[in-house]
Amino acid sequence: MGESKMAAVKKAKNKVKRYYEEQDEHQTPGGNVDGTDNQTESPKDVPQLPTEQKSRRKRVKGDLKKSGSNFISGAKDPFPGSVSVPENRLLKYERARKSKLGRKYSPYVQHHLKTQENDVQTALGQAARHDILLPEEEGFLEGDEGQDTCTITQEDIAEMVDITSASKHFNLNLNQFGPYRINYARNGRHLLLAGQRGHLASLEWQSKKLICEMNVMETVNDVKWLHTHTMYAAAQRRWLYIYDSQGVELHCIKKFNDVLRMEFLPYHFLLATCSSTGFLQYLDVSVGKEIAATCVKSGRLNVMCQNPNNAVIHLGHHNGTVSLWSPSMKEPLVKMLCHRGAVRALSVDKTGMYMASSGLDRKLTIFDMRTYRPLTSCLLPLGAGSLCHSQKGLLAAGTGDIVQVYKDTSVSPPRSPYMCLQVKGPIHGLQFCPFEDILGIGHGGGFTSMIVPGAGEANFDAMECNPYETKKQRQEWEVKALLEKIQPELITLDPTQLGEVDAITMEQKHKEKVERLGFDPHEKTPFVPRHKLKGRSSSANLLKRKKKVAHEEQREQIRKSIKVKEKQKEQKKSREGIRSPAEQSALDRFKK
Amino acid sequence: MKVKVLCRNPDDYVRETKRDLQRVPRNYDPALHPFEVPREYTRALNATKLERVFAKPFIASLDGHRDGVNCIAKHPKSLSTVLSGACDGEVKIWNLTKRECSRTIQAHDGFVRGLCVRFCGTSFFTVGDDKTVKQWSMESPGYGEKVEPIRTILGKTVFTGIDHHMNDAIFATCGQQVDIWDEQRSAPMRSYAWGVDSISSIKFNPIETHILSSCGTDRSIVLYDKRKPTPLKKIILEMRTNTLCWNPMEAFIFTAANENFNLYTYDMRYMDGPVKVHMDHVSAVLDVDYSPTGKEFVSASFDKSIRIFPVQSGHSREVYHTKRMQHVTCVRWSADNKYVLCGSDEMNIRIWKANASEKLGLLSPRERAAQNYNQKLKEKFHHHPQIKRIARHRHLPRSIYSQIKEQQIMREARRKKDVNRRKHSKPGSVPIPSEKKKHVLAVVE
């Protein structure tokens, strides 16, 4: 027994190197973009959660005890315990930061919170561990030495890759009814094409099977799939129409007139439209009702995109502003001036953190949507007429008849593109195909499907949307999705707000309670010194003891306020930045 | 040039034969699951609504008594057996699975005041208005034999309650005094009296088996140790306590059902104030019984309803009533923690589900998982006003509803007066009494 314990201690000391630790060393240089020293990241301080480590140590003991009886050969497990997960992978799954449990909570609450936190940590670890099991790896494109990836043509790529992937690059010559708007269904199986001169077609683009095709004999401004590939909405010259997959007209919604652009919010079952009359309207497609109609009061609206993270609609205006809208508000949530000229195109990435916008001033700017400040900006020769973010964060910009795809636009200004393609006509619609390395381009000469390695999410979640779903699965998913349809009132800038404590209401409630009762039930009771014997409860002594406690409290408060002040100072310093004496001007000394 | 393009083999994602289950690959990356909180909130809202839709707690009513039911006793060994005593001296043994009476005994002249089953489950004791304690066999007599008690003890005064020791051949009765009896003897081993009033109920502690507690008409709750010749402690409340019940999991906790509409949970070690005051009934509380988990208890009241309280909470989580149910005199929580039985004045015993929306019968693993998930979601979002409102809503009969309103007005008036009095007197001279301390008059050692 004692021996086995000793052995356990030894084992813990000279730790066996794990396969992922090696990988980590490879990864860190890439991950350490912010310039921290690589040397410090030695394998021994591969970050681990302290709790994880502790529990592992415990398990090591337990396992060894067991192994003594289990293995007949007497061999010992060289990797006892469960595999620990590196912290950067855990970070990916972290929802909220760990709360600090102060003394202000009762022991009962403290215990409750602690157990809850433990549960969350376990779930987090398990989810992170599941990453190893993911079957697919995402695509990439690397040039030879000195070769720029944007010089690599589609034909070269198609030659290099397998037949199925190569067949995903194709052109459709449709030069009669163009230019074309396009839309991929949510699981990336189906494609919708809408020529401005009335041509509507839906197809299963991978097998190139045409599902329906028709000409509606009037202008089509935009087209969007609804929640499944059985229905789609088309914004025609005057009204909004809804067709089924066979092209049968299901509804003609005359309340929605002169629609120019549409966005479908899949979790809310809302179709947001903006019209040339300057109205932003929301249609609930599950009940067929108009949820909200807002007059934006800035003229014709033809630039629109949605933030997939919080379902807020972004509208671009002629005066260079971008406004953010939710159906429950009659005023914009945010209004930001982005360009000197009119806004031409907008796109928000999947995380909802970055917005790309291009304007008539030919600038392409990336904005941080947490601070509403520009991050990077560049001047494109013709200016981008359409923009699109991929699932993995690539940005495609259509300038004239050239599509440029950029990488890491939020970190460095988009100088040289990642990929480039010239198509046979001015670009009218762009969209990355979900869960595929494909960019669909609708243009004056038809439709082009372009291979962009590394654009799509490799591992889909079948409970969310499944490219290989059967009819039965789709129907079941539809029922489930309808049941958990999010109410339009819940569209806010911060979607996690609903899970947080409503401090304002809480304060108000407390105030009302105090008013009603005539006293504060949660008030701290004043300190009453204990009665002591042998003359130690003289009034002088009592006063002394009272003061002691009062002083301790005061000190605590002072300590806190000092901390806050120091923090503010540091923040101020970091905001100003430390400038070299050469840069400082003589007048700086008068700055506060 | 190096290039890799996403290309999935459909064979990895589609089932091989029609007999297989569909493949459902998962990826738990939060980026693929947007709107996590609003979606969970919607699910929680749906789950709460469904819970209210499926809340059908009433299972059956057992009729057969010819007078009001006065007491119920659980069988310690058999889940399906329940005994009940009525006001006409009749004792019935019920089979719950068949929902029928398996045996009827005319036990006493006048009320059956108390009923308890021996820990082995082979016999039971009854006390009645005819000043007797009778022990009966659980087995029905053979063909042609007369129904006779095994033993009969004649007392000097009326017995009002009885309880049996958890694992010894000892039982306790109460009346004008508390008597501890050995089953083999016809005279009490020990008698306790503190004051002159009569004692209405007595209970053995199921864990600390030497401890007993009783409540009397002089508004007192008294604790005894059966090894000691004198009682331990006595507290006097504002109004009379009708019955009390020990927590089966925490040895020192008991709950008292009081005449002033409240229930008080006490810690036996600190008797100067209750641990918790449970308010919601609008009339005297007549009986209380703990769930076997010790987390909840059920109370029966004169206001024709029964309520279920979590031990930690001051308000009930559930209220059961029917149009036909009259003053509920006794209530018991079944030993499998699933059902609640209540006997009422209009001669019926009713069976309720302890968890109103619970599905009875076997659950498939998927059902169980879905239920657990919904339960967790409800817990997570139960503070949200919308969900709280739906979860809290209960239909109440007009009489209870109006009485609650009336009592609210009275309480508000009293509070206002207090506030005014405090405002117009010297600061600190009118203290703010806590709800816990308000109803305790005295503690006597």
XYZ file of C-alpha atoms in Angstrom, chain A residues 99-320:
222
model
C -17.465 34.297 -10.332
C -15.662 35.439 -7.248
C -17.427 34.190 -4.168
C -17.191 36.889 -1.570
C -18.113 36.611 2.047
C -21.273 38.543 1.422
C -23.160 35.360 0.545
C -24.528 32.991 3.123
C -22.779 29.628 3.388
C -25.834 27.970 1.883
C -25.665 30.153 -1.219
C -21.916 29.786 -1.385
C -22.188 26.032 -1.373
C -24.895 26.134 -4.028
C -22.850 28.392 -6.288
C -19.766 26.289 -5.783
C -21.460 23.075 -6.828
C -22.950 24.832 -9.809
C -19.554 26.160 -10.833
C -18.104 22.670 -10.537
C -20.830 21.299 -12.787
C -20.107 23.973 -15.353
C -16.387 23.215 -15.228
C -16.982 19.510 -15.758
C -19.270 20.175 -18.698
C -16.695 22.531 -20.145
C -13.925 19.965 -19.836
C -16.028 17.287 -21.460
C -17.026 19.516 -24.348
C -13.399 20.494 -24.905
C -12.336 16.870 -24.768
C -14.900 16.080 -27.440
C -12.876 18.199 -29.882
C -10.445 15.321 -30.360
C -13.207 13.210 -31.794
C -14.206 15.613 -34.566
C -13.725 13.737 -37.853
C -13.028 16.415 -40.468
C -10.271 18.959 -40.844
C -10.720 22.284 -42.507
C -9.188 23.123 -45.870
C -6.173 25.303 -46.598
C -4.206 26.714 -49.483
C -0.477 27.327 -49.325
C 1.632 28.627 -52.175
C 5.190 27.545 -52.955
C 8.014 29.730 -51.782
C 7.601 33.152 -53.243
C 4.279 32.252 -54.784
C 1.349 34.473 -53.907
C -1.797 32.446 -53.250
C -3.904 34.971 -55.160
C -2.133 34.041 -58.373
C -3.317 30.461 -58.110
C -6.185 29.943 -60.536
C -9.296 27.900 -60.012
C -8.187 25.486 -62.738
C -4.937 24.807 -60.856
C -6.837 24.045 -57.688
C -9.359 21.881 -59.500
C -6.495 19.881 -60.968
C -4.880 19.337 -57.587
C -7.935 18.256 -55.613
C -10.130 15.172 -55.904
C -12.881 14.834 -58.511
C -15.799 15.625 -56.226
C -14.194 18.812 -55.017
C -13.123 19.739 -58.529
C -16.687 19.361 -59.730
C -17.708 22.007 -57.233
C -16.063 24.652 -59.367
C -18.327 25.456 -62.297
C -19.842 28.260 -64.324
C -23.446 28.664 -65.372
C -23.761 30.839 -68.466
C -27.041 32.656 -68.039
C -26.577 35.830 -70.014
C -30.233 36.530 -70.829
C -31.869 37.460 -67.535
C -28.958 38.564 -65.362
C -27.496 39.930 -63.224
C -28.167 37.260 -60.627
C -28.794 37.317 -56.887
C -28.040 34.039 -55.152
C -28.834 32.340 -51.876
C -27.695 29.064 -50.339
C -29.995 27.160 -47.992
C -28.937 26.953 -44.347
C -27.367 23.521 -44.683
C -25.666 24.368 -47.978
C -27.402 21.751 -50.135
C -29.658 23.978 -52.165
C -29.021 27.053 -54.225
C -31.414 29.705 -55.362
C -30.756 31.917 -58.378
C -32.738 35.003 -59.195
C -32.057 36.969 -62.355
C -33.071 40.574 -62.253
C -35.225 40.114 -65.329
C -37.455 37.545 -63.719
C -35.573 34.248 -63.918
C -35.988 32.127 -60.764
C -34.288 28.760 -60.359
C -33.586 26.472 -57.456
C -31.135 23.636 -57.716
C -29.273 21.055 -55.713
C -25.965 22.486 -56.709
C -23.673 19.590 -55.788
C -25.454 17.089 -57.993
C -26.419 19.923 -60.378
C -30.028 18.803 -60.237
C -32.519 21.460 -61.197
C -35.514 21.467 -58.873
C -37.579 24.220 -60.372
C -37.172 26.973 -62.868
C -39.514 29.695 -63.983
C -39.751 33.243 -65.149
C -41.986 35.487 -63.108
C -42.084 38.073 -65.912
C -41.186 41.016 -63.701
C -38.152 42.406 -61.934
C -36.820 40.281 -59.089
C -34.835 42.301 -56.562
C -33.860 39.649 -54.078
C -34.504 36.061 -53.167
C -34.082 34.135 -49.894
C -34.685 30.616 -48.647
C -36.918 30.412 -45.607
C -36.092 28.014 -42.745
C -35.981 24.927 -45.009
C -35.490 24.319 -48.709
C -39.210 23.751 -49.210
C -40.017 27.447 -49.322
C -38.432 30.627 -50.518
C -39.340 34.275 -50.663
C -38.824 36.449 -53.718
C -38.970 40.229 -53.671
C -40.463 41.200 -57.018
C -41.213 44.496 -58.646
C -44.117 45.419 -56.391
C -44.821 42.728 -53.855
C -43.257 39.990 -51.871
C -44.033 36.443 -53.023
C -43.474 33.137 -51.304
C -42.991 30.050 -53.487
C -42.597 26.416 -52.571
C -39.769 24.241 -53.862
C -41.752 23.325 -56.987
C -42.242 26.973 -57.829
C -45.907 27.115 -56.860
C -46.875 30.533 -55.558
C -47.965 30.101 -51.948
C -48.458 33.700 -50.874
C -48.411 37.130 -52.341
C -47.874 39.544 -49.485
C -49.063 42.942 -50.579
C -48.244 44.531 -47.269
C -44.607 44.223 -48.221
C -44.198 46.352 -51.301
C -41.196 47.504 -53.309
C -38.831 45.295 -51.327
C -35.183 45.620 -52.357
C -33.314 43.400 -49.923
C -34.290 40.632 -47.528
C -32.691 38.791 -44.645
C -34.036 35.659 -42.983
C -33.461 35.226 -39.222
C -33.652 31.433 -38.853
C -33.962 31.190 -35.076
C -36.702 33.798 -34.918
C -38.519 32.723 -38.091
C -38.484 36.338 -39.180
C -38.053 37.664 -42.686
C -36.672 41.178 -42.507
C -37.178 43.298 -45.604
C -36.179 46.807 -46.554
C -37.916 48.655 -49.315
C -37.376 51.508 -51.690
C -40.019 53.451 -49.766
C -37.707 53.468 -46.775
C -39.499 50.930 -44.582
C -37.929 48.141 -42.586
C -40.508 45.397 -42.108
C -40.460 42.079 -40.266
C -42.605 39.143 -41.324
C -43.065 36.219 -38.964
C -43.091 33.308 -41.410
C -44.377 30.816 -38.850
C -47.679 32.656 -38.391
C -47.624 34.893 -41.470
C -47.972 38.134 -39.587
C -46.174 41.399 -39.871
C -44.357 41.830 -36.569
C -42.999 45.313 -37.003
C -42.789 48.015 -39.608
C -40.444 50.914 -39.074
C -39.976 53.978 -41.185
C -36.235 54.433 -41.228
C -36.548 57.970 -42.616
C -33.433 57.911 -44.723
C -34.701 57.277 -48.202
C -34.287 54.221 -50.373
C -32.882 51.236 -48.505
C -30.814 48.882 -50.620
C -28.014 47.836 -48.306
C -28.824 45.367 -45.608
C -27.243 42.564 -43.651
C -27.894 40.672 -40.467
C -25.684 40.039 -37.503
C -25.857 36.242 -37.159
C -24.817 36.418 -33.538
C -27.628 38.610 -32.235
C -30.086 38.877 -35.157
C -29.797 42.641 -35.299
C -30.353 44.089 -38.776
C -27.729 46.460 -40.158
C -28.843 49.018 -42.738
C -26.519 51.152 -44.825
C -27.617 54.629 -45.849
C -26.828 57.201 -48.495
C -25.204 59.582 -46.062
C -22.573 57.049 -45.052
